[in-house]
């Protein structure tokens, strides 16, 4: 049963630097990096020491709390460096590519007569499992659970996010294989949401519930779609997967090889030629954006979009879930009477001498300035205008801040991920760190209740 | 200048006095702060801009109050003009000079004392000076009688900021509206200065006499006449009441300018239209009930409540502080109900109770500030029940899903 979903509450943030619809291949990287912070809540146990030889798809480390979940190398080569931070926590693992492309072969997956356990084992040992995330808690899915449904958003509504139809086009066979595997994993349905059913790559895909979603951001967030299609109740688990990750899972199932190649959109007003780039998980950012060109000056490089991504340096790498690189100017400058003069060149959710409401189609060149200081919650009712879930956002944030577990549960923390609070954080007049508050709330709930 | 201030800010970082300097610095320049965790870009709106918008919406009321102070004073002495002309009788130098010399000190004391308290608390507690007082400081002179002694105002402001706000943790944490806490303190501590017929017109308390007469001037408010069943004695026309050429607290008299300010706040998406609209509806509802009581003849003209009850229900909105309270005080987001549904209930009850107090408390015939303070206290309770409805809905959904899955497993 498919459903057409129309979201009314929200705010689409249109920025300068949208990726042009053409794809170039990134320059080959010599060194690949695996960033452990990509996997939230993971306690890693390393398998290899420095200077060890690894093949592409060979496990690098596993999760101590869930030893079946393996994390594999994106390239064949030598473990060059294990970078550690405070209290010897592993931050990054660098692998020097040897150019040989030795690849672990798991054999093509034969679906006939296979049950959920077979599919799980295949995904776990090949390193594809971490693409599957779960809600509640927005962490890597626990293999021992049965999700009531799987949700995939093939609609990007966020700022400068890549056009998924463009990326997924022509990969119907891989998508179908991944969808078939997911259907074995869940006793429920596999829900896919697209902006337009007609002409979508998912039109030809079988065994899915296809939904058309429209409206402003966050219509494309999987959390918004779950809330509309089949909300999570206490005690239930749903799984989510990024649409592009289906290709990696599909390729593994069809060929038996783990190939974390992907197309990322290089975007943002600080990029000379924003476009799509074919690159690999772990590949160097510098090589990835080289053909697009970064402008001179003080800019911030973001792994992801401007609402939910994380800051990277030039020597950083494409993250495990990254589908987009954004570069925007840093805003570390003072602005004279910035708080009371009329503003035309920044986005606002009010009309308090801010005029973005006059020009809804205008594309903005925003900087990283906070436009004001951190304050206590004062204004009410503004979050609700951009928050489409049936949840009281400010009350939930406050419950998380005071660590009231009962209230966090009752107000629906199970249903959300930090990204669902990115838009409320963006418009927050008190400049509160909503995503961080929700993340810490989820972590606490996971620790205390599980 | 920009660089010099930046260097000084870096130099005194961590210093006890840094919050005081930063408060002034951020007033001049939006800080060079960049996003750290979370979203990398942020919308332009901050608390300063929000507060500034509210202040600007109050400026017309303040200016009107200044001229009206002079107009009421001279009219009390010389009699009201036969045929009123706005520029001849109202907007003139005489009125302005008298108004500015009486109203400006109130404004200066309100801001000076209030911000001083804020700075002291910021330095003691080591947090930044928050912007909450910027609006409070503007509201206070507008809701007091013109001749309120400055020392009284200063004491009330200290009380209001410390007890009304800082003890709860500062801006965003208070339960009661600070401006109304100040007004309530004045009302209960110095009642003779806050009500009666001598306080609404400048110099009336000093016994200044009318021209060509030995009678002292006075200025009874419309509500004052009504409360004493002296309905026939006041000579204010409907348009006087609507445009505000009547005695009253400094900035509360002009329903017209309050309406404009309210519409501007709604347009700017700063003020809550839900509270304003439901407040008006609540007041009309209570007014209609009282009118009905009179119409059914359940109350005779001998009753001391008769005039106020018989007062046309919609006129309650254009006299006294009701309009000002609903538009500028009830909508304070910190002390109001915080859920959208809660705002409807909260606003409605404020309008409803305001008119009720107005009628039943004829000694001090203004109820709006008490009604708002009362509802401030109940706002968290209203929100609680609104949020509980959401919680219950979620629980019901869960148990329904549970029942469904049990049903399915039994049938499988």
Tab-separated table of N, CA and C in Angstrom, chain A residues 231-233 236 300 302 306-307 309 311 328 331-341 343 347-354 357 366-373 375-378 380 390-392 394-395 398 410-412 415 422 425-426 429 431 435-436, chain B residues 2 6 9 25-53 56 128-131 171-173 264 267-270 333-334 337-340 343 386-388 390-391 393-394 397-398 401:
chain	number	residue	atom	x	y	z
A	231	UNK	N	4.760	5.159	12.073
A	231	UNK	CA	5.599	5.665	13.163
A	231	UNK	C	6.109	4.542	14.077
A	232	UNK	N	7.267	4.790	14.653
A	232	UNK	CA	7.870	3.811	15.554
A	232	UNK	C	7.183	3.911	16.915
A	233	UNK	N	6.807	2.777	17.451
A	233	UNK	CA	6.251	2.749	18.798
A	233	UNK	C	7.288	2.187	19.743
A	236	UNK	N	9.486	-1.092	19.316
A	236	UNK	CA	9.648	-1.478	17.914
A	236	UNK	C	10.987	-0.980	17.376
A	300	UNK	N	35.386	26.485	4.932
A	300	UNK	CA	35.181	25.266	5.714
A	300	UNK	C	34.750	24.148	4.787
A	302	UNK	N	33.106	20.519	4.484
A	302	UNK	CA	32.161	19.734	5.279
A	302	UNK	C	31.908	18.398	4.599
A	306	UNK	N	25.314	21.080	4.922
A	306	UNK	CA	25.593	22.121	5.914
A	306	UNK	C	24.790	21.949	7.195
A	307	UNK	N	23.766	21.112	7.180
A	307	UNK	CA	22.976	20.960	8.394
A	307	UNK	C	23.478	19.804	9.262
A	309	UNK	N	26.407	17.600	8.344
A	309	UNK	CA	27.748	17.084	8.079
A	309	UNK	C	28.732	17.425	9.187
A	311	UNK	N	32.861	18.782	10.040
A	311	UNK	CA	33.959	19.542	9.466
A	311	UNK	C	35.132	18.629	9.157
A	328	UNK	N	31.902	25.996	2.313
A	328	UNK	CA	31.322	27.337	2.449
A	328	UNK	C	32.320	28.230	3.163
A	331	UNK	N	32.771	32.284	8.665
A	331	UNK	CA	32.190	33.597	8.977
A	331	UNK	C	32.774	34.193	10.238
A	332	UNK	N	34.099	34.080	10.372
A	332	UNK	CA	34.706	34.525	11.631
A	332	UNK	C	35.024	36.015	11.596
A	333	UNK	N	34.003	36.794	11.361
A	333	UNK	CA	34.204	38.237	11.349
A	333	UNK	C	33.064	38.897	12.120
A	334	UNK	N	33.342	40.095	12.628
A	334	UNK	CA	32.308	40.850	13.332
A	334	UNK	C	31.447	41.575	12.314
A	335	UNK	N	30.212	41.804	12.680
A	335	UNK	CA	29.365	42.591	11.803
A	335	UNK	C	28.781	43.743	12.604
A	336	UNK	N	29.015	44.949	12.104
A	336	UNK	CA	28.585	46.141	12.824
A	336	UNK	C	27.064	46.205	12.883
A	337	UNK	N	26.509	46.331	14.093
A	337	UNK	CA	25.058	46.376	14.296
A	337	UNK	C	24.327	45.258	13.553
A	338	UNK	N	24.982	44.091	13.506
A	338	UNK	CA	24.390	42.982	12.754
A	338	UNK	C	23.046	42.558	13.290
A	339	UNK	N	22.738	42.933	14.530
A	339	UNK	CA	21.507	42.423	15.139
A	339	UNK	C	20.307	43.315	14.883
A	340	UNK	N	20.532	44.518	14.371
A	340	UNK	CA	19.343	45.350	14.177
A	340	UNK	C	19.174	45.919	12.780
A	341	UNK	N	20.180	45.741	11.914
A	341	UNK	CA	19.970	46.334	10.590
A	341	UNK	C	19.180	45.378	9.693
A	343	UNK	N	18.215	42.861	6.921
A	343	UNK	CA	19.071	41.835	6.335
A	343	UNK	C	18.404	41.262	5.089
A	347	UNK	N	19.274	33.893	5.466
A	347	UNK	CA	17.954	33.267	5.577
A	347	UNK	C	17.400	33.485	6.981
A	348	UNK	N	16.109	33.750	7.035
A	348	UNK	CA	15.458	33.987	8.311
A	348	UNK	C	14.130	33.264	8.344
A	349	UNK	N	13.716	32.880	9.545
A	349	UNK	CA	12.402	32.253	9.667
A	349	UNK	C	11.372	33.273	10.132
A	350	UNK	N	11.799	34.507	10.343
A	350	UNK	CA	10.857	35.548	10.760
A	350	UNK	C	10.840	36.642	9.704
A	351	UNK	N	10.115	37.705	10.026
A	351	UNK	CA	10.147	38.878	9.144
A	351	UNK	C	10.579	40.083	9.954
A	352	UNK	N	11.428	39.866	10.934
A	352	UNK	CA	11.866	40.924	11.834
A	352	UNK	C	12.979	41.725	11.155
A	353	UNK	N	12.591	42.520	10.179
A	353	UNK	CA	13.545	43.283	9.365
A	353	UNK	C	14.509	42.346	8.643
A	354	UNK	N	14.023	41.137	8.423
A	354	UNK	CA	14.770	40.184	7.611
A	354	UNK	C	13.872	39.910	6.426
A	357	UNK	N	11.837	36.286	3.262
A	357	UNK	CA	10.482	35.871	2.889
A	357	UNK	C	10.036	36.504	1.579
A	366	UNK	N	25.682	31.546	2.410
A	366	UNK	CA	25.760	31.664	3.868
A	366	UNK	C	27.160	31.303	4.362
A	367	UNK	N	27.567	31.954	5.447
A	367	UNK	CA	28.838	31.625	6.078
A	367	UNK	C	28.566	30.833	7.347
A	368	UNK	N	29.651	30.480	8.025
A	368	UNK	CA	29.498	29.673	9.241
A	368	UNK	C	29.272	30.522	10.481
A	369	UNK	N	29.061	31.828	10.315
A	369	UNK	CA	28.827	32.663	11.489
A	369	UNK	C	27.539	32.239	12.196
A	370	UNK	N	27.560	32.316	13.529
A	370	UNK	CA	26.382	31.887	14.279
A	370	UNK	C	25.271	32.933	14.259
A	371	UNK	N	25.591	34.141	13.799
A	371	UNK	CA	24.606	35.231	13.773
A	371	UNK	C	23.977	35.480	15.130
A	372	UNK	N	24.767	35.453	16.151
A	372	UNK	CA	24.213	35.703	17.476
A	372	UNK	C	24.775	34.715	18.469
A	373	UNK	N	24.448	34.973	19.722
A	373	UNK	CA	25.065	34.163	20.767
A	373	UNK	C	24.107	33.145	21.352
A	375	UNK	N	21.889	31.388	23.892
A	375	UNK	CA	21.024	31.879	24.958
A	375	UNK	C	20.124	30.751	25.448
A	376	UNK	N	19.438	31.019	26.560
A	376	UNK	CA	18.426	30.066	27.021
A	376	UNK	C	17.253	30.082	26.032
A	377	UNK	N	16.448	29.017	26.067
A	377	UNK	CA	15.253	29.002	25.228
A	377	UNK	C	14.344	30.156	25.618
A	378	UNK	N	13.977	30.978	24.670
A	378	UNK	CA	13.059	32.075	24.972
A	378	UNK	C	11.820	31.990	24.089
A	380	UNK	N	8.962	30.706	21.668
A	380	UNK	CA	8.258	29.435	21.523
A	380	UNK	C	7.472	29.439	20.218
A	390	UNK	N	4.949	14.461	14.781
A	390	UNK	CA	3.943	14.665	15.825
A	390	UNK	C	4.613	14.586	17.189
A	391	UNK	N	5.502	15.547	17.420
A	391	UNK	CA	6.317	15.565	18.626
A	391	UNK	C	6.452	17.026	19.024
A	392	UNK	N	6.510	17.294	20.328
A	392	UNK	CA	6.762	18.668	20.773
A	392	UNK	C	8.273	18.880	20.855
A	394	UNK	N	10.476	21.418	21.454
A	394	UNK	CA	11.169	22.089	22.555
A	394	UNK	C	11.038	21.293	23.850
A	395	UNK	N	9.876	20.723	24.059
A	395	UNK	CA	9.682	19.937	25.273
A	395	UNK	C	10.599	18.718	25.271
A	398	UNK	N	14.146	19.851	26.020
A	398	UNK	CA	14.322	20.167	27.445
A	398	UNK	C	14.380	18.886	28.269
A	410	UNK	N	8.400	9.271	26.757
A	410	UNK	CA	6.998	9.615	26.521
A	410	UNK	C	6.834	10.621	25.394
A	411	UNK	N	7.793	11.530	25.285
A	411	UNK	CA	7.664	12.579	24.272
A	411	UNK	C	8.133	12.112	22.897
A	412	UNK	N	8.623	10.882	22.802
A	412	UNK	CA	8.881	10.336	21.478
A	412	UNK	C	10.329	10.357	21.027
A	415	UNK	N	11.539	7.997	18.295
A	415	UNK	CA	11.197	8.145	16.884
A	415	UNK	C	12.191	8.999	16.112
A	422	UNK	N	17.891	19.111	12.863
A	422	UNK	CA	18.840	20.025	12.224
A	422	UNK	C	18.170	21.333	11.829
A	425	UNK	N	17.454	23.480	14.758
A	425	UNK	CA	18.716	24.067	15.209
A	425	UNK	C	19.100	25.239	14.314
A	426	UNK	N	18.873	25.079	13.025
A	426	UNK	CA	19.205	26.145	12.076
A	426	UNK	C	18.446	27.429	12.399
A	429	UNK	N	16.559	30.705	17.573
A	429	UNK	CA	16.928	32.070	17.935
A	429	UNK	C	17.904	32.066	19.095
A	431	UNK	N	20.161	29.814	19.533
A	431	UNK	CA	21.379	29.158	19.048
A	431	UNK	C	21.757	27.954	19.909
A	435	UNK	N	21.004	19.213	17.772
A	435	UNK	CA	21.398	17.859	17.355
A	435	UNK	C	22.236	17.192	18.428
A	436	UNK	N	23.104	17.984	19.034
A	436	UNK	CA	23.937	17.432	20.095
A	436	UNK	C	23.091	17.029	21.299
B	2	UNK	N	37.045	47.994	15.155
B	2	UNK	CA	36.680	46.588	15.205
B	2	UNK	C	37.843	45.755	15.757
B	6	UNK	N	38.275	43.822	19.329
B	6	UNK	CA	38.562	42.388	19.291
B	6	UNK	C	39.763	42.057	20.176
B	9	UNK	N	38.836	42.242	23.770
B	9	UNK	CA	37.992	41.114	24.160
B	9	UNK	C	38.852	39.870	24.427
B	25	UNK	N	30.003	45.045	23.778
B	25	UNK	CA	30.628	44.718	22.504
B	25	UNK	C	29.631	44.094	21.525
B	26	UNK	N	28.851	43.137	22.026
B	26	UNK	CA	27.912	42.468	21.119
B	26	UNK	C	26.780	43.401	20.717
B	27	UNK	N	26.608	44.465	21.480
B	27	UNK	CA	25.620	45.456	21.101
B	27	UNK	C	26.092	46.195	19.845
B	28	UNK	N	27.404	46.435	19.792
B	28	UNK	CA	27.971	47.134	18.631
B	28	UNK	C	28.167	46.187	17.450
B	29	UNK	N	28.748	45.023	17.740
B	29	UNK	CA	29.089	44.103	16.661
B	29	UNK	C	28.521	42.716	16.944
B	30	UNK	N	27.908	42.104	15.933
B	30	UNK	CA	27.571	40.690	16.064
B	30	UNK	C	28.893	39.928	16.194
B	31	UNK	N	29.007	38.999	17.139
B	31	UNK	CA	30.303	38.359	17.387
B	31	UNK	C	30.848	37.589	16.186
B	32	UNK	N	32.155	37.324	16.239
B	32	UNK	CA	32.820	36.580	15.154
B	32	UNK	C	32.721	35.078	15.375
B	33	UNK	N	31.794	34.676	16.229
B	33	UNK	CA	31.638	33.269	16.579
B	33	UNK	C	31.227	32.450	15.343
B	34	UNK	N	31.868	31.289	15.156
B	34	UNK	CA	31.433	30.409	14.075
B	34	UNK	C	30.856	29.131	14.669
B	35	UNK	N	30.076	28.444	13.853
B	35	UNK	CA	29.422	27.229	14.328
B	35	UNK	C	30.475	26.165	14.632
B	36	UNK	N	30.247	25.401	15.669
B	36	UNK	CA	31.195	24.347	16.037
B	36	UNK	C	30.601	22.980	15.716
B	37	UNK	N	29.695	22.551	16.585
B	37	UNK	CA	29.034	21.274	16.327
B	37	UNK	C	27.670	21.559	15.742
B	38	UNK	N	27.075	20.564	15.144
B	38	UNK	CA	25.724	20.750	14.638
B	38	UNK	C	25.716	21.460	13.304
B	39	UNK	N	24.652	22.210	13.060
B	39	UNK	CA	24.530	22.835	11.742
B	39	UNK	C	25.677	23.817	11.518
B	40	UNK	N	26.137	23.842	10.264
B	40	UNK	CA	27.266	24.718	9.943
B	40	UNK	C	26.819	26.126	9.599
B	41	UNK	N	25.559	26.262	9.252
B	41	UNK	CA	25.024	27.596	8.991
B	41	UNK	C	23.842	27.804	9.931
B	42	UNK	N	23.554	29.054	10.204
B	42	UNK	CA	22.417	29.343	11.066
B	42	UNK	C	21.617	30.501	10.498
B	43	UNK	N	20.338	30.496	10.829
B	43	UNK	CA	19.475	31.588	10.376
B	43	UNK	C	19.932	32.885	11.042
B	44	UNK	N	19.507	33.992	10.481
B	44	UNK	CA	20.038	35.278	10.925
B	44	UNK	C	19.428	35.727	12.250
B	45	UNK	N	18.267	35.193	12.589
B	45	UNK	CA	17.576	35.697	13.774
B	45	UNK	C	18.282	35.309	15.058
B	46	UNK	N	18.462	36.261	15.945
B	46	UNK	CA	18.939	35.939	17.286
B	46	UNK	C	18.059	36.662	18.298
B	47	UNK	N	18.390	36.486	19.560
B	47	UNK	CA	17.528	37.037	20.592
B	47	UNK	C	17.529	38.563	20.563
B	48	UNK	N	18.671	39.151	20.238
B	48	UNK	CA	18.741	40.618	20.179
B	48	UNK	C	17.777	41.169	19.138
B	49	UNK	N	17.792	40.543	17.956
B	49	UNK	CA	16.921	41.008	16.880
B	49	UNK	C	15.460	40.854	17.282
B	50	UNK	N	15.156	39.728	17.907
B	50	UNK	CA	13.784	39.486	18.329
B	50	UNK	C	13.328	40.555	19.321
B	51	UNK	N	14.168	40.795	20.323
B	51	UNK	CA	13.818	41.785	21.341
B	51	UNK	C	13.695	43.165	20.714
B	52	UNK	N	14.619	43.470	19.802
B	52	UNK	CA	14.627	44.767	19.148
B	52	UNK	C	13.330	45.002	18.384
B	53	UNK	N	12.819	43.939	17.765
B	53	UNK	CA	11.577	44.069	17.007
B	53	UNK	C	10.417	44.414	17.928
B	56	UNK	N	10.738	48.070	18.954
B	56	UNK	CA	10.305	48.980	17.893
B	56	UNK	C	8.782	49.042	17.802
B	128	UNK	N	26.782	35.476	30.251
B	128	UNK	CA	26.615	36.656	29.419
B	128	UNK	C	25.353	37.410	29.848
B	129	UNK	N	25.326	38.710	29.581
B	129	UNK	CA	24.120	39.489	29.834
B	129	UNK	C	23.094	39.105	28.769
B	130	UNK	N	21.964	38.605	29.207
B	130	UNK	CA	20.954	38.193	28.242
B	130	UNK	C	20.003	39.348	27.974
B	131	UNK	N	19.329	39.257	26.835
B	131	UNK	CA	18.635	40.432	26.313
B	131	UNK	C	17.242	40.639	26.894
B	171	UNK	N	16.926	35.218	32.212
B	171	UNK	CA	16.075	35.226	31.023
B	171	UNK	C	15.762	33.801	30.558
B	172	UNK	N	14.505	33.561	30.302
B	172	UNK	CA	14.108	32.258	29.791
B	172	UNK	C	13.679	31.294	30.878
B	173	UNK	N	13.990	31.628	32.133
B	173	UNK	CA	13.698	30.690	33.221
B	173	UNK	C	12.563	31.181	34.135
B	264	UNK	N	1.983	44.376	13.584
B	264	UNK	CA	3.385	44.318	13.150
B	264	UNK	C	4.081	43.092	13.752
B	267	UNK	N	2.915	40.077	11.937
B	267	UNK	CA	3.515	40.046	10.605
B	267	UNK	C	4.979	39.608	10.688
B	268	UNK	N	5.698	40.128	11.677
B	268	UNK	CA	7.120	39.800	11.814
B	268	UNK	C	7.327	38.396	12.351
B	269	UNK	N	6.243	37.712	12.677
B	269	UNK	CA	6.291	36.363	13.248
B	269	UNK	C	7.020	36.341	14.577
B	270	UNK	N	6.908	37.426	15.330
B	270	UNK	CA	7.537	37.485	16.647
B	270	UNK	C	6.482	37.275	17.725
B	333	UNK	N	6.964	35.141	25.461
B	333	UNK	CA	7.022	33.686	25.214
B	333	UNK	C	7.498	32.878	26.415
B	334	UNK	N	8.281	33.503	27.275
B	334	UNK	CA	8.829	32.725	28.392
B	334	UNK	C	7.747	32.392	29.407
B	337	UNK	N	1.999	30.220	27.806
B	337	UNK	CA	1.972	28.803	27.461
B	337	UNK	C	2.874	28.618	26.250
B	338	UNK	N	3.518	27.463	26.167
B	338	UNK	CA	4.518	27.284	25.124
B	338	UNK	C	4.062	26.400	23.984
B	339	UNK	N	2.965	25.721	24.162
B	339	UNK	CA	2.444	24.899	23.080
B	339	UNK	C	1.372	25.696	22.340
B	340	UNK	N	1.202	25.409	21.071
B	340	UNK	CA	0.254	26.186	20.272
B	340	UNK	C	-1.171	26.040	20.796
B	343	UNK	N	-1.578	27.944	23.979
B	343	UNK	CA	-1.673	29.393	23.816
B	343	UNK	C	-3.125	29.841	23.639
B	386	UNK	N	-1.673	19.743	27.622
B	386	UNK	CA	-1.586	19.678	26.158
B	386	UNK	C	-0.555	18.627	25.743
B	387	UNK	N	0.583	18.634	26.420
B	387	UNK	CA	1.640	17.680	26.070
B	387	UNK	C	1.206	16.258	26.438
B	388	UNK	N	0.489	16.137	27.548
B	388	UNK	CA	0.023	14.804	27.942
B	388	UNK	C	-0.894	14.200	26.881
B	390	UNK	N	-0.550	14.503	23.762
B	390	UNK	CA	0.375	13.942	22.771
B	390	UNK	C	0.970	12.633	23.275
B	391	UNK	N	1.316	12.615	24.553
B	391	UNK	CA	1.888	11.398	25.144
B	391	UNK	C	0.872	10.265	25.101
B	393	UNK	N	-1.639	9.931	23.081
B	393	UNK	CA	-1.849	9.509	21.694
B	393	UNK	C	-0.751	8.519	21.290
B	394	UNK	N	0.482	8.823	21.716
B	394	UNK	CA	1.600	7.959	21.362
B	394	UNK	C	1.440	6.588	22.034
B	397	UNK	N	-1.242	4.595	20.295
B	397	UNK	CA	-0.722	4.071	19.034
B	397	UNK	C	0.101	2.811	19.293
B	398	UNK	N	0.899	2.850	20.343
B	398	UNK	CA	1.758	1.709	20.666
B	398	UNK	C	0.921	0.505	21.054
B	401	UNK	N	-0.720	-0.966	18.052
B	401	UNK	CA	0.229	-1.739	17.244
B	401	UNK	C	0.490	-3.090	17.887
